Coordinates of C-alpha atoms in Angstrom, one line a residue:
X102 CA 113.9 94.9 178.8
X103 CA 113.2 92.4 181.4
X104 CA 115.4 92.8 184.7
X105 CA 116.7 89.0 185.5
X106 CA 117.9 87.9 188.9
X107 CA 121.6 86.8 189.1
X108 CA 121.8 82.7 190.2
X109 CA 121.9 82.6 194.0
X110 CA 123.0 79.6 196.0
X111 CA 120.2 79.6 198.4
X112 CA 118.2 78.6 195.3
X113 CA 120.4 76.1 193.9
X114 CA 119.2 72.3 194.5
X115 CA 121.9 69.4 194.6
X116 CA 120.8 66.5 193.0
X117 CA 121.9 63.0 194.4
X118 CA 122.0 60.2 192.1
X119 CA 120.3 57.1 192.9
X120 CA 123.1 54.1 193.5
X121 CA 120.4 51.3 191.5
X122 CA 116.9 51.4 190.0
X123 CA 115.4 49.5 193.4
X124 CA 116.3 52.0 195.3
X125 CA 114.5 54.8 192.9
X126 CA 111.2 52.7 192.8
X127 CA 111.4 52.1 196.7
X128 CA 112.2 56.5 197.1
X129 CA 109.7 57.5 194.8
X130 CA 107.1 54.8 196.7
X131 CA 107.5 56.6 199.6
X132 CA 107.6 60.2 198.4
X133 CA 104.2 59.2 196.8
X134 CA 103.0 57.7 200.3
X135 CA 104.4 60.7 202.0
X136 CA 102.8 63.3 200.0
X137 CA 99.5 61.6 199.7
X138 CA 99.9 61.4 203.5
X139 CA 100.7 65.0 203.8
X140 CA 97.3 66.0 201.5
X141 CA 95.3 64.5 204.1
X142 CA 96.9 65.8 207.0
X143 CA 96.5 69.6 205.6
X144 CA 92.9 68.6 204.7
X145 CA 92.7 67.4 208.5
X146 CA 93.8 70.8 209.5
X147 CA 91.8 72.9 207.9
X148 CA 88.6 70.9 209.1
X149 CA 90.0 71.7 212.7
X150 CA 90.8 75.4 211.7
X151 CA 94.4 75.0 213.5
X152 CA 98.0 72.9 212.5
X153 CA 99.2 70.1 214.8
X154 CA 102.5 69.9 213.8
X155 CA 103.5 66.0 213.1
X156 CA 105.5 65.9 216.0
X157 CA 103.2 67.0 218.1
X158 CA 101.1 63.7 216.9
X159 CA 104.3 61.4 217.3
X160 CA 104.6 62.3 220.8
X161 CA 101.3 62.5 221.9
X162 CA 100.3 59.2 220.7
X163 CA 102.4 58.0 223.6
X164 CA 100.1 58.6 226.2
X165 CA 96.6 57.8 227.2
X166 CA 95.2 61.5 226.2
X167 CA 97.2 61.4 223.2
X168 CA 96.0 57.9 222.3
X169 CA 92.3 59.1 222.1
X170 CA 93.4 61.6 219.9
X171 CA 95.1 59.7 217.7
X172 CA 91.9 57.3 217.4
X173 CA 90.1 60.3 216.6
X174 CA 92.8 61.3 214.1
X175 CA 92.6 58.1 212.5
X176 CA 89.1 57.9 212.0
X177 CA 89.2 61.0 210.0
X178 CA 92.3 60.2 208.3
X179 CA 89.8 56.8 206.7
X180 CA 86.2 59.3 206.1
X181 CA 89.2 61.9 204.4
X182 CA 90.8 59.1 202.0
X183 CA 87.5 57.4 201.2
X184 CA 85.9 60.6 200.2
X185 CA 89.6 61.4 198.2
X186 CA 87.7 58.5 195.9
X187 CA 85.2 61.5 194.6
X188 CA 86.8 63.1 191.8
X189 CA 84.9 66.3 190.3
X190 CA 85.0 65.9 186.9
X191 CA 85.7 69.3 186.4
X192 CA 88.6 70.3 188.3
X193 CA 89.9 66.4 187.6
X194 CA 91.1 65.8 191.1
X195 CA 89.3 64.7 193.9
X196 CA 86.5 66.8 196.4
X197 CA 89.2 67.0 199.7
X198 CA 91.7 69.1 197.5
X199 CA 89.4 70.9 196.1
X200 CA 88.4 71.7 200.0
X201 CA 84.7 70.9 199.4
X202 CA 84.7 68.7 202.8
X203 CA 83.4 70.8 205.3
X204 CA 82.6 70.6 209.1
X205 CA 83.4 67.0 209.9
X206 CA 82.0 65.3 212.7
X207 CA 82.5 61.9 214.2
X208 CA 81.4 59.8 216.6
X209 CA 83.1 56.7 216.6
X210 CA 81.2 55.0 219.7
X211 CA 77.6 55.0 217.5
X212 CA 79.7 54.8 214.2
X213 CA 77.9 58.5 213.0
X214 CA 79.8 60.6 210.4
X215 CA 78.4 63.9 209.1
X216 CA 79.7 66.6 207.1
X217 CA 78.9 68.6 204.3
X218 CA 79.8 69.1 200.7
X219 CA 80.2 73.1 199.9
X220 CA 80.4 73.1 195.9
X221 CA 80.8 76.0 193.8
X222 CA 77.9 76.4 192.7
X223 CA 74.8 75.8 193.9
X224 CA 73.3 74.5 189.9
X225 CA 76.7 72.2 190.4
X226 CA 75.2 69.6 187.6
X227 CA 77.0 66.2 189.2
X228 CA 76.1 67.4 192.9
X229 CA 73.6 64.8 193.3
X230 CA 76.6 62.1 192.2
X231 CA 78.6 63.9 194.6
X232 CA 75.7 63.3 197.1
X233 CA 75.3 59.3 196.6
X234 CA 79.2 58.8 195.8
X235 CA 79.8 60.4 198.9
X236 CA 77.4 58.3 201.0
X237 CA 78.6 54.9 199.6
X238 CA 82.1 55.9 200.0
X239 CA 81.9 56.7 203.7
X240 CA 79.4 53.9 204.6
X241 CA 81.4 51.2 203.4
X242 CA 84.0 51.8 206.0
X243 CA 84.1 48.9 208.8
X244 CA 83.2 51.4 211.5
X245 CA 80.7 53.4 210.1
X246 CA 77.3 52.9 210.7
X247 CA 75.3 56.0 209.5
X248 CA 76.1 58.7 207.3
X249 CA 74.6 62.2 207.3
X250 CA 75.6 64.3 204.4
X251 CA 74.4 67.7 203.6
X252 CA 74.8 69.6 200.4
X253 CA 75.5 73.8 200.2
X254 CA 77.3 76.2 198.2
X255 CA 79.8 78.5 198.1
X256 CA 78.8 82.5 199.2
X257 CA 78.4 84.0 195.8
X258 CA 81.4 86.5 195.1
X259 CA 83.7 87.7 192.1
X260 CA 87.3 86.4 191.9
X261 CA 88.7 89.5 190.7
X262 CA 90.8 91.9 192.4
X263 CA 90.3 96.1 192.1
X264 CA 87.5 98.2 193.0
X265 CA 84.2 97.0 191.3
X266 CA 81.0 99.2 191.8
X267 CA 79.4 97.9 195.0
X268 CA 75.9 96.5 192.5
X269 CA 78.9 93.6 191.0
X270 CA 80.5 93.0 194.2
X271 CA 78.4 90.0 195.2
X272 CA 78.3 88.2 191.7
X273 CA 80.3 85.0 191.4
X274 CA 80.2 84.9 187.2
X275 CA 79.2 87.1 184.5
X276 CA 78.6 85.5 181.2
X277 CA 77.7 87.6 177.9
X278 CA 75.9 86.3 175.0
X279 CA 76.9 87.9 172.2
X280 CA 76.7 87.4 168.3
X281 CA 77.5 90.8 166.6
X282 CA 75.0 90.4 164.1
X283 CA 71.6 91.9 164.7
X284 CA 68.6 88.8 164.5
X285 CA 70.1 85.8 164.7
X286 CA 68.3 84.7 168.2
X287 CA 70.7 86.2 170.5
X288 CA 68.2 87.3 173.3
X289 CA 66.7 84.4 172.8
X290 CA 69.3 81.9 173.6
X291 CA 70.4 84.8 176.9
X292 CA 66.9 84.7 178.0
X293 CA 66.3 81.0 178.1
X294 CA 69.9 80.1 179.1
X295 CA 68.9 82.6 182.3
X296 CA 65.8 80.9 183.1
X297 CA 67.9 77.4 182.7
X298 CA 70.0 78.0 185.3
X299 CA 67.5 79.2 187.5
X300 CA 65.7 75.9 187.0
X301 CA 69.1 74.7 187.9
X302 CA 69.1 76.2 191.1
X303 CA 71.3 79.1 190.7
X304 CA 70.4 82.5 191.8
X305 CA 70.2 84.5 188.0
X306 CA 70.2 87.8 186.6
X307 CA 69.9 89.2 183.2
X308 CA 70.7 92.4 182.2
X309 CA 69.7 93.7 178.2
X310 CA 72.5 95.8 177.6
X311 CA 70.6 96.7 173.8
X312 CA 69.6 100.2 174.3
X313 CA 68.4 101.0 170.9
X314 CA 65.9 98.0 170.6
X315 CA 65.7 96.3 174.0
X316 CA 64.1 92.8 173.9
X317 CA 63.7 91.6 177.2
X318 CA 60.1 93.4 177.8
X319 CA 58.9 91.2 174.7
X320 CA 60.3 88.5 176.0
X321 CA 59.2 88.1 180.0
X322 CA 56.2 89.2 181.6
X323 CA 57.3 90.8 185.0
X324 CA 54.5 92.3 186.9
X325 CA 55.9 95.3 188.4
X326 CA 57.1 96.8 184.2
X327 CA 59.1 99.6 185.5
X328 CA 62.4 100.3 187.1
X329 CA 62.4 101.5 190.4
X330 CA 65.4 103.8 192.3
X331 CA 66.4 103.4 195.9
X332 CA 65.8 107.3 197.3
X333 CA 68.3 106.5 200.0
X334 CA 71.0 105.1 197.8
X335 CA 70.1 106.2 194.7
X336 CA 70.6 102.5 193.2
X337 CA 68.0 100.8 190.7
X338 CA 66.2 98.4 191.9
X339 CA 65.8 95.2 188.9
X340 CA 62.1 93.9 188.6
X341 CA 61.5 90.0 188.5
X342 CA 60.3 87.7 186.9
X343 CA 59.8 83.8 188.1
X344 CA 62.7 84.2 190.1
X345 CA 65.2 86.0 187.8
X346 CA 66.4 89.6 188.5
X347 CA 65.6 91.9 185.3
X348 CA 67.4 94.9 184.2
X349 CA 66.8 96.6 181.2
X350 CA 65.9 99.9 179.5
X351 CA 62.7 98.8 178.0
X352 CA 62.0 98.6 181.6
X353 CA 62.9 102.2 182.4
X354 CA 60.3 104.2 180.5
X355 CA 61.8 105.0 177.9
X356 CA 61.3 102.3 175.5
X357 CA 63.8 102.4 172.5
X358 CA 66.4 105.2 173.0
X359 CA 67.5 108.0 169.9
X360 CA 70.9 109.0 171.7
X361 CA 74.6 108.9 169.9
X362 CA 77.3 106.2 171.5
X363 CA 78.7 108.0 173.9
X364 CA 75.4 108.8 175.4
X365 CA 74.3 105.3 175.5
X366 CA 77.6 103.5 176.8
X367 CA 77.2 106.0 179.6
X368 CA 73.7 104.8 180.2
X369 CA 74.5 101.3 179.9
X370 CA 77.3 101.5 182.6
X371 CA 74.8 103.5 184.7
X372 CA 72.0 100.9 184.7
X373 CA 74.3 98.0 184.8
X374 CA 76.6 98.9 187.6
X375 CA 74.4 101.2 189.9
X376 CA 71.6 98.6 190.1
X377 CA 70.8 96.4 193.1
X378 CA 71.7 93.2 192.5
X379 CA 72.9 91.1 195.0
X380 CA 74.0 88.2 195.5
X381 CA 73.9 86.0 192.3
X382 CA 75.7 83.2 191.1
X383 CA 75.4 84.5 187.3
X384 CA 74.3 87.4 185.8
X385 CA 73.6 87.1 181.9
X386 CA 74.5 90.3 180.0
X387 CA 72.5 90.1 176.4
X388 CA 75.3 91.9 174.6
X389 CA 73.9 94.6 171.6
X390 CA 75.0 93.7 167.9
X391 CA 78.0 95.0 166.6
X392 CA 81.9 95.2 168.1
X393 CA 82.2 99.2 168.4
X394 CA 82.7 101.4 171.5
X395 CA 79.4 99.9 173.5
X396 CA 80.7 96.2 173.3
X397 CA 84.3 97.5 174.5
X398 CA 83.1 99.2 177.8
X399 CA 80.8 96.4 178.8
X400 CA 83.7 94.2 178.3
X401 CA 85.8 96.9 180.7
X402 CA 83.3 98.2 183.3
X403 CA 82.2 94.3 183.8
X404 CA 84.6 92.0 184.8
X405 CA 83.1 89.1 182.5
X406 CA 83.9 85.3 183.0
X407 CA 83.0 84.0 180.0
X408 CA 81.3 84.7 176.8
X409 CA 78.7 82.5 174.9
X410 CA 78.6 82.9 170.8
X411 CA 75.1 83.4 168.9
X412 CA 75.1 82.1 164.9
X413 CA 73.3 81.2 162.2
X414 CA 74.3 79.1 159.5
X415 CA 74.7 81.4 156.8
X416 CA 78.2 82.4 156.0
X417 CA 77.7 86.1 156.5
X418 CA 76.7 85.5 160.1
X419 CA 80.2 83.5 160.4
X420 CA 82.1 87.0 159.3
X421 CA 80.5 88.9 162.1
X422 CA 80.8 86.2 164.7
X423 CA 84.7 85.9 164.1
X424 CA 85.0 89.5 164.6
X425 CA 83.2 89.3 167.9
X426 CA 85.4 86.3 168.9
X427 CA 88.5 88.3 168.2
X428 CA 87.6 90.8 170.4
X429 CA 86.6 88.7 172.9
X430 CA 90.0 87.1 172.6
X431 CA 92.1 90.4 172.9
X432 CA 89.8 91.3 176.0
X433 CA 91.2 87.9 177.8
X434 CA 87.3 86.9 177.8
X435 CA 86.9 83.0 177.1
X436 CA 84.7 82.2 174.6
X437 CA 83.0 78.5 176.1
X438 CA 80.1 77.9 174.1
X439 CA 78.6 78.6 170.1
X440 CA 75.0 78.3 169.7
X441 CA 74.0 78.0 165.9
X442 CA 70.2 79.0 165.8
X443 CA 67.5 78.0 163.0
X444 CA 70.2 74.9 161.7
X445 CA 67.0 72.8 160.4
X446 CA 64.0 71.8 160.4
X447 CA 61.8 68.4 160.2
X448 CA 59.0 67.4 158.1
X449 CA 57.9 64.5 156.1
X450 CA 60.2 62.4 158.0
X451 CA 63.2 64.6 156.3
X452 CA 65.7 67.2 157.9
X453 CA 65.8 70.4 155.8
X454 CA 68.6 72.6 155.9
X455 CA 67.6 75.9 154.7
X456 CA 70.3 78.4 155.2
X457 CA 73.1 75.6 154.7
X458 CA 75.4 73.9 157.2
X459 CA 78.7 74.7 159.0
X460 CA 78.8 77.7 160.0
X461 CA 78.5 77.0 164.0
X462 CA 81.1 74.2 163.7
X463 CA 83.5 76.8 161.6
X464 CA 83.5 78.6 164.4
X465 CA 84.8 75.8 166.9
X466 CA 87.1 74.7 164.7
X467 CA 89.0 78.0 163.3
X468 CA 88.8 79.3 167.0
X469 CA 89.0 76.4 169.7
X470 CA 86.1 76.9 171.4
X471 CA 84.8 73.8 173.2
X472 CA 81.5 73.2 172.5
X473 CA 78.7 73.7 169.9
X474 CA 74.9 73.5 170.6
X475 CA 72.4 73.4 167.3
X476 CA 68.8 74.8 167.8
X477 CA 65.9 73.7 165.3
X478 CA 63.4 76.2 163.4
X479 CA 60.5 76.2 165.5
X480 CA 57.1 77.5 165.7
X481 CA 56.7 77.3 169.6
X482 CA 60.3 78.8 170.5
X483 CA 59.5 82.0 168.2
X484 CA 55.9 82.5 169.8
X485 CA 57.7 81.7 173.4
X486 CA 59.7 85.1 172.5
X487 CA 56.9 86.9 172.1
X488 CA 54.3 85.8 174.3
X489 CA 56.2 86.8 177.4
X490 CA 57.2 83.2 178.8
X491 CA 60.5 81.6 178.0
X492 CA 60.6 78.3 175.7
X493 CA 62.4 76.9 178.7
X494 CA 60.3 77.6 181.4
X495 CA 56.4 77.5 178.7
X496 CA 58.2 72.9 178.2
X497 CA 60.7 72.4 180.1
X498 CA 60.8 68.7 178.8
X499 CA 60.5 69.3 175.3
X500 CA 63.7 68.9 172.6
X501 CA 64.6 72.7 173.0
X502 CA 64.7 73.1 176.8
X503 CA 66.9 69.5 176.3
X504 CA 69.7 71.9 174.4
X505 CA 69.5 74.5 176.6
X506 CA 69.6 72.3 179.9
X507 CA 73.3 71.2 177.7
X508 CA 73.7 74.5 177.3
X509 CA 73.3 75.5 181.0
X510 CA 75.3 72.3 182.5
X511 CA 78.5 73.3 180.0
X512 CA 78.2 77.2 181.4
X513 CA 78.3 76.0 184.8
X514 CA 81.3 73.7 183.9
X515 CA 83.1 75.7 182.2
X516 CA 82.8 79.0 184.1
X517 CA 83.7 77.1 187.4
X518 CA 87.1 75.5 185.6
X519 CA 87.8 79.2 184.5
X520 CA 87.4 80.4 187.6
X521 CA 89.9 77.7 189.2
X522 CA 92.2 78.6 187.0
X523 CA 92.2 82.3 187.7
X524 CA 92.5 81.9 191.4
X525 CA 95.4 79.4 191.1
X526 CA 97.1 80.9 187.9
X527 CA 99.9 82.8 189.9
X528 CA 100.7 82.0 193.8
X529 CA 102.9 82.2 196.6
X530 CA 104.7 78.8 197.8
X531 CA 106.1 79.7 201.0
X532 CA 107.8 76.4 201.2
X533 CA 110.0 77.4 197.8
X534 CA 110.1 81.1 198.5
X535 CA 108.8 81.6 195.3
X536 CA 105.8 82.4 193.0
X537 CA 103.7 79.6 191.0
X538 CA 102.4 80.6 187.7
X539 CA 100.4 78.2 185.6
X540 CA 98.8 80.7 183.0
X541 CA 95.0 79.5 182.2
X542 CA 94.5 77.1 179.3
X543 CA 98.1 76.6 179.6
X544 CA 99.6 73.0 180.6
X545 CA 102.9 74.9 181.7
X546 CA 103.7 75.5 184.9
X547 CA 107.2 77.9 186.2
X548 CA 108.6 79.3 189.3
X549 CA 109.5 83.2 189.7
X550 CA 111.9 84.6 192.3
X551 CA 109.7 87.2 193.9
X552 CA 112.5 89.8 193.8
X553 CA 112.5 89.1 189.7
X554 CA 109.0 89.5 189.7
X555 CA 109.4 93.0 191.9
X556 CA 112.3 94.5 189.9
X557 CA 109.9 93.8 186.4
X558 CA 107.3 96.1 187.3
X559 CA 106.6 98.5 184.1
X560 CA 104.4 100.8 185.9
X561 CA 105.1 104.6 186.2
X562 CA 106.7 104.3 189.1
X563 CA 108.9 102.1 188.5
X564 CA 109.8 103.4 184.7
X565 CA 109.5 106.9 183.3
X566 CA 106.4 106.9 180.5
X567 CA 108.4 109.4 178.6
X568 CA 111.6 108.6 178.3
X569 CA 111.6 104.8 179.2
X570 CA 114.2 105.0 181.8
X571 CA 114.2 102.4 184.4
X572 CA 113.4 104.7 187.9
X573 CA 113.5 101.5 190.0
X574 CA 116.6 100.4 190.6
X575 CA 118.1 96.8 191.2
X576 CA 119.7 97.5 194.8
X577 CA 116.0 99.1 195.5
X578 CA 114.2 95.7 196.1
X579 CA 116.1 93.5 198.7
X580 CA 116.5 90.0 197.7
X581 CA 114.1 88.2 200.5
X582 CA 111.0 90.4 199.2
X583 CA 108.2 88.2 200.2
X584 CA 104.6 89.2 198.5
X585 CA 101.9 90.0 200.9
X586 CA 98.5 89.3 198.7
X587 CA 98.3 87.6 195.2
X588 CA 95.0 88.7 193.8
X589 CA 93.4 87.8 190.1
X590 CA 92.4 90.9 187.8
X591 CA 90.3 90.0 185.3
X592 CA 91.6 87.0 183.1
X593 CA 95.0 87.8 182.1
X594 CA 96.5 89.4 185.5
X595 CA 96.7 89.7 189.1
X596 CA 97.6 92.5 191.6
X597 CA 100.5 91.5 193.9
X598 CA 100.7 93.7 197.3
X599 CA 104.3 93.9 198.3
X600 CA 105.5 94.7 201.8
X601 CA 106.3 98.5 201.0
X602 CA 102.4 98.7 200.0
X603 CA 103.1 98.6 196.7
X604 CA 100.4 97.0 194.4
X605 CA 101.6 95.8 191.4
X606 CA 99.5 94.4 188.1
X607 CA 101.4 91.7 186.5
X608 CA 99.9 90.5 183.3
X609 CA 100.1 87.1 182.3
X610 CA 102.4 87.3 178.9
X611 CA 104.7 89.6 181.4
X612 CA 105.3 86.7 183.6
X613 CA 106.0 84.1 180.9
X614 CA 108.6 86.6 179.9
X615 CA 110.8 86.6 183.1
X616 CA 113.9 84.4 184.1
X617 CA 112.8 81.3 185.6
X618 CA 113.6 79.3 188.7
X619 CA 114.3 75.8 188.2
X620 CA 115.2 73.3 190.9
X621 CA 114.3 74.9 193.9
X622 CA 114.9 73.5 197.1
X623 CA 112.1 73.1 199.6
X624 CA 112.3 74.9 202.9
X625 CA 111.7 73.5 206.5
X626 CA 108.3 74.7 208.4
X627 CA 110.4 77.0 210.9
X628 CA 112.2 78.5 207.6
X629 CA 109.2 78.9 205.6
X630 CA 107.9 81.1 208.5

């Protein structure tokens, strides 16, 4: 049973009637202008790492000291609304809200304006638009004369909340290929998918989580073949190869292991969350076949971002898949991309389909998933596999490396939209006094009262495990709680740190479950506080 917060009048809104349809066109004009207004002025802020209230602007502007300021206001205010013209076609609104826009200089007496464009990513695949668009957008202001623009990225880091080993902590997505069927070209597609980003720009690791028949040593040609340990940490060090940070147990001396499950999910949590990895902006885990007890706690040591399907045509490669998409789904991991492998194959001028057709585009269909990528049968990408060099990286301009560069941008995209979504799904509006939840891969967006969301928690401290009896009482949370910290965990809840130091996990389908706030009056600056 869900505990519900009784109506309260500092919650209520009155609504006034408009007295003629003029006058709402004319109100909502100017709320529009006022907001927009509003957008830029935080944006301003943040550039200057401080709030001037708009009062303080009012007044100032009517002397000298102030009037220079305001000049210099202004001038940012236009750079600000012609860069607002950008929109990243990901996030679909525009590169100052997203808070890309980043140490802002001007100079209005030469007419200089420089900045720089932080993006998520550093393999961002529109960051050269973003480069030109932002030039031409800036430049064609009256005033400005040259434009200096310089491109970075974001510090790679996990959005996740809780206490991951200190090998994940600087990893900004994780990403597992998986197909949960046994020789369908899964550690080929991980492999080459790696090395794409990489040619992308991104900072990559790959990590073979099969233990009883390891791939990636067949597959890259490291020099340094063996796994080394840290003797003052007692972390593993990953090898490399062209770039990419390699992890697996083929690499460890062992070569194939003869151990029971137990045994090996222990050594696969050892090797994946002990090793030295650094910062990266993805690590690729090549998932083992199968959906059993290895699958589940790689899916539960690592917080993963995404997943990326494996298939072959044949239907009984479709069975397996949907049982690996199912899990997937259950473990709140979003499933972005399905790759069907060895669809066809030319000669004679005709396309042969040798296994049959549909199974790739059964998955998108029965399951939602976004996008499908076909790979041909192939000489070359079969001897790519086994002489040691990536397809991707041995022709990087032939048809296959095309489908994996697709491949590679739709990752990026999609993994940086998921990642948006988690940081934003649930948040504190101090204006409202409540919490924002818009679940991920959900249109819908609802308000909680904060003492609601308090009074709800299930956890053992708040309600006996035995006999279900509710230990946290309604006159125990006062009615003006006010969360501390909103964190994500994972992809279906965050962490909320409540002024008693209380840290409570709120799933997702908990949250859709509570009484709502609706019509909630906005609060003054000094109220807010």
């Amino acid at each position: 049973m869900l505990l519900h917060t009784p109506s309260s009048p500092c919650l209520s809104l009155n609504i006034i009637k408009a007295q003629s349809k003029p006058d709402n066109v004319l109100l909502l004009s100017a709320f529009k202008s006022l907001v927009y207004n509003q957008r830029i002025d935080r944006s301003l802020s943040l550039l200057r790492g401080n709030f001037i209230p708009s009062s303080f602007t009012r007044n100032a502007a009517s002397t000298e000291a102030g009037a220079s300021v305001m000049s210099t206001e202004t001038a940012e205010t236009d750079v600000l609304k012609a860069l607002s013209q950008i929109i990243d076609p990901d996030f679909g609104t525009d590169i100052v809200s997203c808070g890309f826009v980043k140490d802002l200089q001007i100079d209005e007496a030469l007419g200089e304006v420089s900045f720089r464009l932080e993006l998520t990513t550093p393999a961002c695949p529109v960051k050269d638009m973003f480069e030109q668009r932002a030039n031409e957008e800036v430049a064609a202001l009256p005033w400005v004369k040259n434009v200096k623009v310089t491109m970075s990225a974001q510090p790679a880091k996990p959005i996740y909340a809780g206490e991951l080993p200190p090998g994940l902590q600087r990893i900004s997505s994780i990403v597992a290929v998986s197909s949960c069927k046994g020789g369908v070209g899964k550690s080929t597609v991980a492999v080459n998918l790696a090395y794409t980003l990489a040619g992308m720009g991104a900072r990559v690791g790959i990590f073979d989580a099969d233990v009883y028949g390891p791939s990636l040593p067949t597959m890259v040609s490291p020099e340094n073949r063996l796994l080394e340990m840290n003797p003052e940490t007692r972390t593993i060090l990953p090898t490399e190869y062209l770039g990419v940070k390699l992890v697996s147990f083929g690499f460890a001396g062992q070569g194939r292991a003869i151990m029971r499950g137990p045994m090996v999910s222990g050594v696969i949590s050892q090797l994946l969350t002990t090793a030295e990895w650094g910062e990266l902006d993805y690590l690729i885990i090549d998932m083992p076949p199968g959906t059993g007890d290895i699958q589940l706690t790689l899916c539960q040591v690592v917080p993963l971002t995404a997943a990326v399907i494996v298939t072959t045509p044949q239907k009984l490669a479709f069975i397996d898949v949907a049982k690996g998409v199912r899990m997937f789904s259950k473990l709140k991991v979003p499933c972005v991309a399905v790759v069907e492998n060895m669809c066809h194959f030319d000669a004679d001028g005709k396309r042969y389909y040798p296994f049959g057709r549909g199974s790739g585009s059964q998955v998108v269909q029965q399951f939602g998933i976004p996008h499908l990528f076909d790979l041909p049968i192939r000489p070359t990408l079969s001897a790519s596999g086994d002489s040691g060099i990536p397809e991707a990286v041995a022709d990087p301009q032939g048809e296959v490396a095309k489908t994996f560069q697709d491949l590679g941008v739709c990752v990026v995209q999609q993994c940086a939209k998921i990642r948006q979504q988690v940081s934003t799904a649930v948040t504190y509006d101090r204006t409202i006094r409540a919490i924002r939840v818009k679940v991920p891969d959900s249109d819908e967006e609802f308000l909680l009262h904060p003492a609601t969301v308090r009074r709800n928690d299930r956890s053992a401290q708040s309600v006996d495990e035995w006999t279900g009896e509710q230990k946290l009482q309604y006159a125990d949370i006062p009615e003006d709680i006010q969360p501390e910290e909103i964190k994500p965990m994972g992809n279906y809840a965050v962490t909320i740190t409540w002024p008693d130091g209380f840290n409570q996990i709120a799933p997702y389908d908990q949250l859709q479950m509570m009484e709502r706030l609706v019509d909630v009056p906005e609060l003054s600056p000094a109220q807010a506080v």
